[in-house]
């Protein structure tokens, strides 16, 4: 038993948050789940407190989830964790690393600059340009810059009447001034999550779409299944996650007719996919990794 004090930043009551807190408590005899809504940052004194606990006195903070739904506020929550880092508290993963992944555009630019294969993507604030992109792509997925599990994503098809395309683009822009647009790919009914801990590959799972759903997310009825990746796919995902210096993450990959591509690198990584798809207890593995890093 080691007596390091490590708090889990997450959503109290959520399975992955509680699983990680359980794993750490078993190994340290200390348990603290922190909801960022309860955190106060004193920028004068450099302290970070939650319900009377000074987080800068802990040995570590591990972030499982920063908020239920991604938004620019998620970036603010990560920024205040930099106070803990400045006080000498190890944050898993580093706050700056997670910051670059919450914003879909920041993640994409980093991946593209790193030479990682991705779907064709255009970003614009101009409605007329966006309409032309739809017609060029044939079918396009409009994605909010801050979202998970396909929330807020809209598919617009060039076969729709021009007035409908314009209306759909205008409606999306009303909620998303910067429009992030990707060519809709023809996928084999599944995409993949490749699990990395400290840069080491631990396996892959497939997210299998339900019936004719256009995306494979669990929110849309998809399910997890084991998957054996070819070495070149693993290497591509390894290069992608290495651009972000993450302690734990999953890389979302699709196998297309033109070869494997990366959709994104996760800011926090998926415990449930690892457990149900591969049979990996990611919480226990992560807890061991954290304690080893702090020893």
PDB file of C-alpha atoms in Angstrom:
ATOM      1  CA  UNK A   1       0.000   0.000   0.000  1.00  0.00           C
ATOM      2  CA  UNK A   2       1.298   3.434  -0.946  1.00  0.00           C
ATOM      3  CA  UNK A   3      -0.162   6.517   0.683  1.00  0.00           C
ATOM      4  CA  UNK A   4      -0.024   8.977  -2.174  1.00  0.00           C
ATOM      5  CA  UNK A   5      -2.981  11.351  -2.283  1.00  0.00           C
ATOM      6  CA  UNK A   6      -4.361  11.395  -5.817  1.00  0.00           C
ATOM      7  CA  UNK A   7      -7.711  12.948  -6.705  1.00  0.00           C
ATOM      8  CA  UNK A   8      -9.818  12.048  -9.726  1.00  0.00           C
ATOM      9  CA  UNK A   9     -11.265  14.984 -11.652  1.00  0.00           C
ATOM     10  CA  UNK A  10     -14.465  13.772 -13.236  1.00  0.00           C
ATOM     11  CA  UNK A  11     -18.231  13.482 -13.035  1.00  0.00           C
ATOM     12  CA  UNK A  12     -19.303  12.069  -9.641  1.00  0.00           C
ATOM     13  CA  UNK A  13     -21.396   8.942 -10.082  1.00  0.00           C
ATOM     14  CA  UNK A  14     -20.267   8.267 -13.647  1.00  0.00           C
ATOM     15  CA  UNK A  15     -18.920   4.776 -14.220  1.00  0.00           C
ATOM     16  CA  UNK A  16     -15.458   5.649 -15.580  1.00  0.00           C
ATOM     17  CA  UNK A  17     -14.840   8.320 -12.925  1.00  0.00           C
ATOM     18  CA  UNK A  18     -15.824   6.012 -10.084  1.00  0.00           C
ATOM     19  CA  UNK A  19     -13.898   3.060 -11.566  1.00  0.00           C
ATOM     20  CA  UNK A  20     -10.690   5.117 -11.579  1.00  0.00           C
ATOM     21  CA  UNK A  21     -11.363   6.411  -8.054  1.00  0.00           C
ATOM     22  CA  UNK A  22     -11.954   2.816  -6.901  1.00  0.00           C
ATOM     23  CA  UNK A  23      -8.697   1.624  -8.466  1.00  0.00           C
ATOM     24  CA  UNK A  24      -6.679   4.407  -6.861  1.00  0.00           C
ATOM     25  CA  UNK A  25      -8.359   3.957  -3.466  1.00  0.00           C
ATOM     26  CA  UNK A  26      -7.531   0.256  -3.508  1.00  0.00           C
ATOM     27  CA  UNK A  27      -3.854   1.060  -4.003  1.00  0.00           C
ATOM     28  CA  UNK A  28      -3.513   4.215  -1.852  1.00  0.00           C
ATOM     29  CA  UNK A  29      -6.288   4.102   0.786  1.00  0.00           C
ATOM     30  CA  UNK A  30      -7.248   7.616  -0.374  1.00  0.00           C
ATOM     31  CA  UNK A  31     -10.313   8.615  -2.366  1.00  0.00           C
ATOM     32  CA  UNK A  32     -11.351  12.018  -3.671  1.00  0.00           C
ATOM     33  CA  UNK A  33     -13.530  12.735  -6.706  1.00  0.00           C
ATOM     34  CA  UNK A  34     -13.446  16.386  -7.779  1.00  0.00           C
ATOM     35  CA  UNK A  35     -16.205  18.016  -9.798  1.00  0.00           C
ATOM     36  CA  UNK A  36     -14.679  21.045 -11.519  1.00  0.00           C
ATOM     37  CA  UNK A  37     -17.895  22.966 -10.795  1.00  0.00           C
ATOM     38  CA  UNK A  38     -16.778  22.937  -7.141  1.00  0.00           C
ATOM     39  CA  UNK A  39     -13.252  24.228  -7.799  1.00  0.00           C
ATOM     40  CA  UNK A  40     -12.117  27.744  -6.905  1.00  0.00           C
ATOM     41  CA  UNK A  41      -8.807  29.116  -8.175  1.00  0.00           C
ATOM     42  CA  UNK A  42      -7.097  31.902  -6.214  1.00  0.00           C
ATOM     43  CA  UNK A  43      -4.681  33.380  -8.724  1.00  0.00           C
ATOM     44  CA  UNK A  44      -3.148  35.653  -6.064  1.00  0.00           C
ATOM     45  CA  UNK A  45      -2.104  32.864  -3.722  1.00  0.00           C
ATOM     46  CA  UNK A  46      -1.848  30.154  -6.379  1.00  0.00           C
ATOM     47  CA  UNK A  47      -4.220  27.829  -4.528  1.00  0.00           C
ATOM     48  CA  UNK A  48      -6.870  25.559  -5.981  1.00  0.00           C
ATOM     49  CA  UNK A  49      -9.612  24.388  -3.632  1.00  0.00           C
ATOM     50  CA  UNK A  50     -12.683  22.169  -3.846  1.00  0.00           C
ATOM     51  CA  UNK A  51     -15.094  21.817  -0.909  1.00  0.00           C
ATOM     52  CA  UNK A  52     -12.424  22.843   1.584  1.00  0.00           C
ATOM     53  CA  UNK A  53      -9.653  20.667   0.139  1.00  0.00           C
ATOM     54  CA  UNK A  54      -6.535  22.421  -1.166  1.00  0.00           C
ATOM     55  CA  UNK A  55      -5.765  20.494  -4.329  1.00  0.00           C
ATOM     56  CA  UNK A  56      -2.266  21.968  -4.500  1.00  0.00           C
ATOM     57  CA  UNK A  57      -1.366  19.861  -1.435  1.00  0.00           C
ATOM     58  CA  UNK A  58      -2.101  16.592  -3.214  1.00  0.00           C
ATOM     59  CA  UNK A  59       0.442  14.351  -4.911  1.00  0.00           C
ATOM     60  CA  UNK A  60      -1.508  14.104  -8.142  1.00  0.00           C
ATOM     61  CA  UNK A  61      -4.670  14.920 -10.069  1.00  0.00           C
ATOM     62  CA  UNK A  62      -5.897  12.583 -12.772  1.00  0.00           C
ATOM     63  CA  UNK A  63      -8.486  13.967 -15.170  1.00  0.00           C
ATOM     64  CA  UNK A  64     -11.071  11.447 -16.340  1.00  0.00           C
ATOM     65  CA  UNK A  65     -13.626  14.006 -17.486  1.00  0.00           C
ATOM     66  CA  UNK A  66     -13.496  17.781 -17.333  1.00  0.00           C
ATOM     67  CA  UNK A  67     -17.206  18.346 -18.034  1.00  0.00           C
ATOM     68  CA  UNK A  68     -20.241  16.406 -19.203  1.00  0.00           C
ATOM     69  CA  UNK A  69     -20.504  18.335 -22.484  1.00  0.00           C
ATOM     70  CA  UNK A  70     -17.543  19.984 -24.240  1.00  0.00           C
ATOM     71  CA  UNK A  71     -17.595  23.765 -24.656  1.00  0.00           C
ATOM     72  CA  UNK A  72     -15.134  26.671 -24.411  1.00  0.00           C
ATOM     73  CA  UNK A  73     -15.799  26.467 -20.654  1.00  0.00           C
ATOM     74  CA  UNK A  74     -13.976  23.126 -20.742  1.00  0.00           C
ATOM     75  CA  UNK A  75     -10.835  25.002 -21.746  1.00  0.00           C
ATOM     76  CA  UNK A  76     -11.224  27.342 -18.778  1.00  0.00           C
ATOM     77  CA  UNK A  77     -11.511  24.385 -16.425  1.00  0.00           C
ATOM     78  CA  UNK A  78      -8.304  22.918 -17.797  1.00  0.00           C
ATOM     79  CA  UNK A  79      -6.523  26.263 -17.539  1.00  0.00           C
ATOM     80  CA  UNK A  80      -7.057  26.443 -13.776  1.00  0.00           C
ATOM     81  CA  UNK A  81      -5.421  23.025 -13.401  1.00  0.00           C
ATOM     82  CA  UNK A  82      -2.203  24.701 -14.495  1.00  0.00           C
ATOM     83  CA  UNK A  83      -2.151  26.286 -11.022  1.00  0.00           C
ATOM     84  CA  UNK A  84      -1.834  22.819  -9.532  1.00  0.00           C
ATOM     85  CA  UNK A  85       0.997  22.014 -11.934  1.00  0.00           C
ATOM     86  CA  UNK A  86       2.774  25.244 -10.992  1.00  0.00           C
ATOM     87  CA  UNK A  87       2.497  24.191  -7.336  1.00  0.00           C
ATOM     88  CA  UNK A  88       4.271  20.913  -8.132  1.00  0.00           C
ATOM     89  CA  UNK A  89       1.212  18.658  -8.411  1.00  0.00           C
ATOM     90  CA  UNK A  90       1.438  16.161 -11.283  1.00  0.00           C
ATOM     91  CA  UNK A  91      -1.635  16.333 -13.504  1.00  0.00           C
ATOM     92  CA  UNK A  92      -2.444  13.309 -15.677  1.00  0.00           C
ATOM     93  CA  UNK A  93      -2.493  14.120 -18.601  1.00  0.00           C
ATOM     94  CA  UNK A  94      -0.732  17.510 -18.675  1.00  0.00           C
ATOM     95  CA  UNK A  95      -3.252  20.351 -18.833  1.00  0.00           C
ATOM     96  CA  UNK A  96      -1.744  21.841 -22.000  1.00  0.00           C
ATOM     97  CA  UNK A  97      -1.944  18.462 -23.736  1.00  0.00           C
ATOM     98  CA  UNK A  98      -5.645  18.129 -22.971  1.00  0.00           C
ATOM     99  CA  UNK A  99      -6.282  21.748 -23.974  1.00  0.00           C
ATOM    100  CA  UNK A 100      -5.051  20.992 -27.499  1.00  0.00           C
ATOM    101  CA  UNK A 101      -7.519  18.100 -27.810  1.00  0.00           C
ATOM    102  CA  UNK A 102     -10.757  19.585 -26.447  1.00  0.00           C
ATOM    103  CA  UNK A 103     -10.974  21.968 -29.411  1.00  0.00           C
ATOM    104  CA  UNK A 104     -11.549  19.811 -32.525  1.00  0.00           C
ATOM    105  CA  UNK A 105      -9.820  22.364 -34.752  1.00  0.00           C
ATOM    106  CA  UNK A 106      -6.691  22.517 -32.584  1.00  0.00           C
ATOM    107  CA  UNK A 107      -6.507  18.714 -32.639  1.00  0.00           C
ATOM    108  CA  UNK A 108      -6.985  18.556 -36.411  1.00  0.00           C
ATOM    109  CA  UNK A 109      -4.394  21.230 -37.199  1.00  0.00           C
ATOM    110  CA  UNK A 110      -1.837  19.430 -35.024  1.00  0.00           C
ATOM    111  CA  UNK A 111      -2.559  16.091 -36.691  1.00  0.00           C
ATOM    112  CA  UNK A 112      -2.395  17.564 -40.186  1.00  0.00           C
ATOM    113  CA  UNK A 113       0.832  19.418 -39.416  1.00  0.00           C
ATOM    114  CA  UNK A 114       2.187  16.110 -38.131  1.00  0.00           C
ATOM    115  CA  UNK A 115       1.461  14.370 -41.436  1.00  0.00           C
ATOM    116  CA  UNK A 116      -1.276  12.105 -40.049  1.00  0.00           C
ATOM    117  CA  UNK A 117      -3.814  10.880 -42.675  1.00  0.00           C
ATOM    118  CA  UNK A 118      -7.263  12.384 -42.018  1.00  0.00           C
ATOM    119  CA  UNK A 119     -10.557  12.890 -43.867  1.00  0.00           C
ATOM    120  CA  UNK A 120     -10.651  15.844 -46.254  1.00  0.00           C
ATOM    121  CA  UNK A 121     -11.541  18.830 -44.082  1.00  0.00           C
ATOM    122  CA  UNK A 122     -12.372  22.466 -44.705  1.00  0.00           C
ATOM    123  CA  UNK A 123     -13.033  25.174 -42.127  1.00  0.00           C
ATOM    124  CA  UNK A 124     -14.880  28.377 -42.948  1.00  0.00           C
ATOM    125  CA  UNK A 125     -17.164  31.057 -41.539  1.00  0.00           C
ATOM    126  CA  UNK A 126     -18.611  31.777 -44.995  1.00  0.00           C
ATOM    127  CA  UNK A 127     -22.000  30.194 -45.745  1.00  0.00           C
ATOM    128  CA  UNK A 128     -21.546  30.375 -49.537  1.00  0.00           C
ATOM    129  CA  UNK A 129     -18.200  28.621 -49.285  1.00  0.00           C
ATOM    130  CA  UNK A 130     -19.684  25.954 -47.033  1.00  0.00           C
ATOM    131  CA  UNK A 131     -22.441  25.273 -49.582  1.00  0.00           C
ATOM    132  CA  UNK A 132     -19.797  24.838 -52.285  1.00  0.00           C
ATOM    133  CA  UNK A 133     -17.870  22.441 -50.022  1.00  0.00           C
ATOM    134  CA  UNK A 134     -20.993  20.277 -49.661  1.00  0.00           C
ATOM    135  CA  UNK A 135     -21.324  20.089 -53.446  1.00  0.00           C
ATOM    136  CA  UNK A 136     -17.621  19.304 -53.827  1.00  0.00           C
ATOM    137  CA  UNK A 137     -17.655  16.586 -51.153  1.00  0.00           C
ATOM    138  CA  UNK A 138     -20.968  15.059 -52.271  1.00  0.00           C
ATOM    139  CA  UNK A 139     -21.879  14.491 -48.654  1.00  0.00           C
ATOM    140  CA  UNK A 140     -20.356  16.410 -45.751  1.00  0.00           C
ATOM    141  CA  UNK A 141     -20.352  16.076 -41.985  1.00  0.00           C
ATOM    142  CA  UNK A 142     -20.551  19.408 -40.184  1.00  0.00           C
ATOM    143  CA  UNK A 143     -18.968  19.050 -36.739  1.00  0.00           C
ATOM    144  CA  UNK A 144     -19.074  21.428 -33.759  1.00  0.00           C
ATOM    145  CA  UNK A 145     -15.602  22.367 -32.538  1.00  0.00           C
ATOM    146  CA  UNK A 146     -16.585  21.244 -29.037  1.00  0.00           C
ATOM    147  CA  UNK A 147     -18.493  17.957 -28.865  1.00  0.00           C
ATOM    148  CA  UNK A 148     -18.191  14.268 -28.069  1.00  0.00           C
ATOM    149  CA  UNK A 149     -19.995  11.139 -29.265  1.00  0.00           C
ATOM    150  CA  UNK A 150     -21.215  12.892 -32.457  1.00  0.00           C
ATOM    151  CA  UNK A 151     -23.365  15.356 -30.502  1.00  0.00           C
ATOM    152  CA  UNK A 152     -24.397  18.284 -32.686  1.00  0.00           C
ATOM    153  CA  UNK A 153     -22.993  16.796 -35.877  1.00  0.00           C
ATOM    154  CA  UNK A 154     -25.019  17.271 -39.066  1.00  0.00           C
ATOM    155  CA  UNK A 155     -24.809  15.411 -42.364  1.00  0.00           C
ATOM    156  CA  UNK A 156     -25.643  17.547 -45.419  1.00  0.00           C
ATOM    157  CA  UNK A 157     -25.914  15.825 -48.798  1.00  0.00           C
ATOM    158  CA  UNK A 158     -25.388  17.470 -52.185  1.00  0.00           C
ATOM    159  CA  UNK A 159     -28.408  15.616 -53.561  1.00  0.00           C
ATOM    160  CA  UNK A 160     -30.696  17.764 -51.422  1.00  0.00           C
ATOM    161  CA  UNK A 161     -32.370  20.739 -53.132  1.00  0.00           C
ATOM    162  CA  UNK A 162     -30.211  23.880 -53.083  1.00  0.00           C
ATOM    163  CA  UNK A 163     -32.635  25.671 -50.762  1.00  0.00           C
ATOM    164  CA  UNK A 164     -32.454  22.809 -48.258  1.00  0.00           C
ATOM    165  CA  UNK A 165     -28.645  22.790 -48.363  1.00  0.00           C
ATOM    166  CA  UNK A 166     -28.549  26.522 -47.747  1.00  0.00           C
ATOM    167  CA  UNK A 167     -31.046  26.255 -44.890  1.00  0.00           C
ATOM    168  CA  UNK A 168     -29.101  23.393 -43.267  1.00  0.00           C
ATOM    169  CA  UNK A 169     -25.785  25.233 -43.523  1.00  0.00           C
ATOM    170  CA  UNK A 170     -27.306  28.443 -42.174  1.00  0.00           C
ATOM    171  CA  UNK A 171     -28.877  26.597 -39.250  1.00  0.00           C
ATOM    172  CA  UNK A 172     -25.544  24.948 -38.390  1.00  0.00           C
ATOM    173  CA  UNK A 173     -23.683  28.247 -38.596  1.00  0.00           C
ATOM    174  CA  UNK A 174     -26.181  29.871 -36.232  1.00  0.00           C
ATOM    175  CA  UNK A 175     -24.844  27.531 -33.506  1.00  0.00           C
ATOM    176  CA  UNK A 176     -21.289  27.181 -34.844  1.00  0.00           C
ATOM    177  CA  UNK A 177     -19.810  30.394 -36.327  1.00  0.00           C
ATOM    178  CA  UNK A 178     -16.649  28.542 -37.390  1.00  0.00           C
ATOM    179  CA  UNK A 179     -17.871  25.664 -39.545  1.00  0.00           C
ATOM    180  CA  UNK A 180     -15.733  22.520 -39.482  1.00  0.00           C
ATOM    181  CA  UNK A 181     -16.639  20.380 -42.505  1.00  0.00           C
ATOM    182  CA  UNK A 182     -15.378  16.893 -43.394  1.00  0.00           C
ATOM    183  CA  UNK A 183     -16.070  14.727 -46.410  1.00  0.00           C
ATOM    184  CA  UNK A 184     -18.437  11.959 -45.316  1.00  0.00           C
ATOM    185  CA  UNK A 185     -16.568   8.720 -45.811  1.00  0.00           C
ATOM    186  CA  UNK A 186     -17.978   5.362 -46.776  1.00  0.00           C
ATOM    187  CA  UNK A 187     -17.027   3.244 -43.768  1.00  0.00           C
ATOM    188  CA  UNK A 188     -17.408  -0.529 -43.263  1.00  0.00           C
ATOM    189  CA  UNK A 189     -19.989  -0.073 -40.485  1.00  0.00           C
ATOM    190  CA  UNK A 190     -17.377   0.434 -37.816  1.00  0.00           C
ATOM    191  CA  UNK A 191     -14.470   2.523 -36.672  1.00  0.00           C
ATOM    192  CA  UNK A 192     -11.724   1.780 -34.160  1.00  0.00           C
ATOM    193  CA  UNK A 193     -10.387   2.993 -30.847  1.00  0.00           C
ATOM    194  CA  UNK A 194      -6.703   2.259 -30.211  1.00  0.00           C
ATOM    195  CA  UNK A 195      -5.699   2.451 -26.550  1.00  0.00           C
ATOM    196  CA  UNK A 196      -2.401   4.009 -25.442  1.00  0.00           C
ATOM    197  CA  UNK A 197      -0.998   4.362 -21.922  1.00  0.00           C
ATOM    198  CA  UNK A 198       2.183   6.380 -21.598  1.00  0.00           C
ATOM    199  CA  UNK A 199       2.628   6.052 -25.362  1.00  0.00           C
ATOM    200  CA  UNK A 200       2.473   2.236 -25.201  1.00  0.00           C
ATOM    201  CA  UNK A 201      -0.168   0.461 -27.276  1.00  0.00           C
ATOM    202  CA  UNK A 202      -2.542  -1.804 -25.313  1.00  0.00           C
ATOM    203  CA  UNK A 203      -4.994  -2.987 -27.959  1.00  0.00           C
ATOM    204  CA  UNK A 204      -7.893  -1.896 -30.135  1.00  0.00           C
ATOM    205  CA  UNK A 205     -11.654  -2.156 -30.073  1.00  0.00           C
ATOM    206  CA  UNK A 206     -14.236  -1.569 -32.774  1.00  0.00           C
ATOM    207  CA  UNK A 207     -17.327   0.594 -32.441  1.00  0.00           C
ATOM    208  CA  UNK A 208     -19.915  -1.150 -34.595  1.00  0.00           C
ATOM    209  CA  UNK A 209     -22.794   0.936 -35.950  1.00  0.00           C
ATOM    210  CA  UNK A 210     -26.380  -0.067 -35.270  1.00  0.00           C
ATOM    211  CA  UNK A 211     -28.334  -0.863 -38.437  1.00  0.00           C
ATOM    212  CA  UNK A 212     -28.009   2.073 -40.851  1.00  0.00           C
ATOM    213  CA  UNK A 213     -26.812   4.735 -38.393  1.00  0.00           C
ATOM    214  CA  UNK A 214     -24.306   7.029 -40.117  1.00  0.00           C
ATOM    215  CA  UNK A 215     -22.043   7.124 -37.025  1.00  0.00           C
ATOM    216  CA  UNK A 216     -20.839   4.351 -34.724  1.00  0.00           C
ATOM    217  CA  UNK A 217     -21.146   6.059 -31.340  1.00  0.00           C
ATOM    218  CA  UNK A 218     -22.698   4.275 -28.401  1.00  0.00           C
ATOM    219  CA  UNK A 219     -25.116   7.219 -28.140  1.00  0.00           C
ATOM    220  CA  UNK A 220     -26.474   6.162 -31.557  1.00  0.00           C
ATOM    221  CA  UNK A 221     -26.843   2.517 -30.548  1.00  0.00           C
ATOM    222  CA  UNK A 222     -23.416   1.230 -31.551  1.00  0.00           C
ATOM    223  CA  UNK A 223     -21.617  -1.484 -29.602  1.00  0.00           C
ATOM    224  CA  UNK A 224     -18.030  -2.444 -28.819  1.00  0.00           C
ATOM    225  CA  UNK A 225     -16.220  -5.466 -30.234  1.00  0.00           C
ATOM    226  CA  UNK A 226     -12.600  -6.709 -30.186  1.00  0.00           C
ATOM    227  CA  UNK A 227     -10.396  -5.907 -33.165  1.00  0.00           C
ATOM    228  CA  UNK A 228      -6.905  -6.946 -34.245  1.00  0.00           C
ATOM    229  CA  UNK A 229      -5.058  -4.059 -35.925  1.00  0.00           C
ATOM    230  CA  UNK A 230      -2.366  -4.389 -38.562  1.00  0.00           C
ATOM    231  CA  UNK A 231       1.047  -3.057 -37.454  1.00  0.00           C
ATOM    232  CA  UNK A 232       0.894  -0.128 -39.891  1.00  0.00           C
ATOM    233  CA  UNK A 233      -2.402   1.053 -38.376  1.00  0.00           C
ATOM    234  CA  UNK A 234      -0.959   0.823 -34.869  1.00  0.00           C
ATOM    235  CA  UNK A 235       2.102   2.791 -35.957  1.00  0.00           C
ATOM    236  CA  UNK A 236      -0.041   5.521 -37.526  1.00  0.00           C
ATOM    237  CA  UNK A 237      -2.062   5.839 -34.304  1.00  0.00           C
ATOM    238  CA  UNK A 238       1.108   5.819 -32.217  1.00  0.00           C
ATOM    239  CA  UNK A 239       2.484   8.741 -34.242  1.00  0.00           C
ATOM    240  CA  UNK A 240      -0.817  10.589 -33.868  1.00  0.00           C
ATOM    241  CA  UNK A 241      -0.993  10.340 -30.081  1.00  0.00           C
ATOM    242  CA  UNK A 242       2.727  11.118 -29.713  1.00  0.00           C
ATOM    243  CA  UNK A 243       2.020  14.646 -30.996  1.00  0.00           C
ATOM    244  CA  UNK A 244       0.108  15.416 -27.785  1.00  0.00           C
ATOM    245  CA  UNK A 245       2.144  13.971 -24.872  1.00  0.00           C
ATOM    246  CA  UNK A 246      -0.838  12.210 -23.305  1.00  0.00           C
ATOM    247  CA  UNK A 247      -0.625   9.843 -20.343  1.00  0.00           C
ATOM    248  CA  UNK A 248      -3.757   7.929 -21.346  1.00  0.00           C
ATOM    249  CA  UNK A 249      -5.691   8.294 -24.582  1.00  0.00           C
ATOM    250  CA  UNK A 250      -7.481   6.508 -27.380  1.00  0.00           C
ATOM    251  CA  UNK A 251      -7.000   7.269 -31.057  1.00  0.00           C
ATOM    252  CA  UNK A 252     -10.106   7.097 -33.260  1.00  0.00           C
ATOM    253  CA  UNK A 253      -9.255   5.385 -36.560  1.00  0.00           C
ATOM    254  CA  UNK A 254     -11.233   4.318 -39.618  1.00  0.00           C
ATOM    255  CA  UNK A 255     -10.235   1.851 -42.316  1.00  0.00           C
ATOM    256  CA  UNK A 256     -11.236   3.264 -45.707  1.00  0.00           C
ATOM    257  CA  UNK A 257     -10.810   2.260 -49.336  1.00  0.00           C
ATOM    258  CA  UNK A 258      -7.969   4.801 -49.527  1.00  0.00           C
ATOM    259  CA  UNK A 259      -6.241   3.420 -46.416  1.00  0.00           C
ATOM    260  CA  UNK A 260      -6.467   4.019 -42.669  1.00  0.00           C
ATOM    261  CA  UNK A 261      -7.201   7.529 -41.409  1.00  0.00           C
ATOM    262  CA  UNK A 262      -7.388   9.202 -37.991  1.00  0.00           C
ATOM    263  CA  UNK A 263     -10.496  11.079 -36.899  1.00  0.00           C
ATOM    264  CA  UNK A 264      -9.137  12.381 -33.601  1.00  0.00           C
ATOM    265  CA  UNK A 265      -7.080  11.738 -30.491  1.00  0.00           C
ATOM    266  CA  UNK A 266      -9.150  11.686 -27.301  1.00  0.00           C
ATOM    267  CA  UNK A 267      -8.543  14.189 -24.511  1.00  0.00           C
ATOM    268  CA  UNK A 268      -9.368  11.562 -21.887  1.00  0.00           C
ATOM    269  CA  UNK A 269      -9.588   8.106 -23.444  1.00  0.00           C
ATOM    270  CA  UNK A 270     -12.357   5.524 -23.276  1.00  0.00           C
ATOM    271  CA  UNK A 271     -12.444   3.098 -20.340  1.00  0.00           C
ATOM    272  CA  UNK A 272     -15.676   1.387 -21.347  1.00  0.00           C
ATOM    273  CA  UNK A 273     -14.514   0.603 -24.879  1.00  0.00           C
ATOM    274  CA  UNK A 274     -11.310  -0.892 -23.489  1.00  0.00           C
ATOM    275  CA  UNK A 275     -13.247  -3.020 -21.018  1.00  0.00           C
ATOM    276  CA  UNK A 276     -16.122  -4.174 -23.207  1.00  0.00           C
ATOM    277  CA  UNK A 277     -14.195  -4.370 -26.465  1.00  0.00           C
ATOM    278  CA  UNK A 278     -10.833  -5.747 -25.347  1.00  0.00           C
ATOM    279  CA  UNK A 279     -11.379  -6.931 -21.775  1.00  0.00           C
ATOM    280  CA  UNK A 280      -8.804  -4.465 -20.422  1.00  0.00           C
ATOM    281  CA  UNK A 281      -9.239  -2.937 -16.968  1.00  0.00           C
ATOM    282  CA  UNK A 282      -7.972   0.470 -18.061  1.00  0.00           C
ATOM    283  CA  UNK A 283      -8.693   2.017 -14.647  1.00  0.00           C
ATOM    284  CA  UNK A 284      -6.398  -0.452 -12.864  1.00  0.00           C
ATOM    285  CA  UNK A 285      -3.680  -0.105 -15.509  1.00  0.00           C
ATOM    286  CA  UNK A 286      -3.868   3.694 -15.321  1.00  0.00           C
ATOM    287  CA  UNK A 287      -3.717   3.640 -11.521  1.00  0.00           C
ATOM    288  CA  UNK A 288      -0.533   1.534 -11.627  1.00  0.00           C
ATOM    289  CA  UNK A 289       0.950   3.867 -14.237  1.00  0.00           C
ATOM    290  CA  UNK A 290       0.168   6.939 -12.118  1.00  0.00           C
ATOM    291  CA  UNK A 291       1.679   5.476  -8.952  1.00  0.00           C
ATOM    292  CA  UNK A 292       4.789   4.399 -10.839  1.00  0.00           C
ATOM    293  CA  UNK A 293       5.169   7.936 -12.250  1.00  0.00           C
ATOM    294  CA  UNK A 294       4.863   9.440  -8.759  1.00  0.00           C
ATOM    295  CA  UNK A 295       7.204   6.992  -7.054  1.00  0.00           C
TER     296      UNK A 295
END
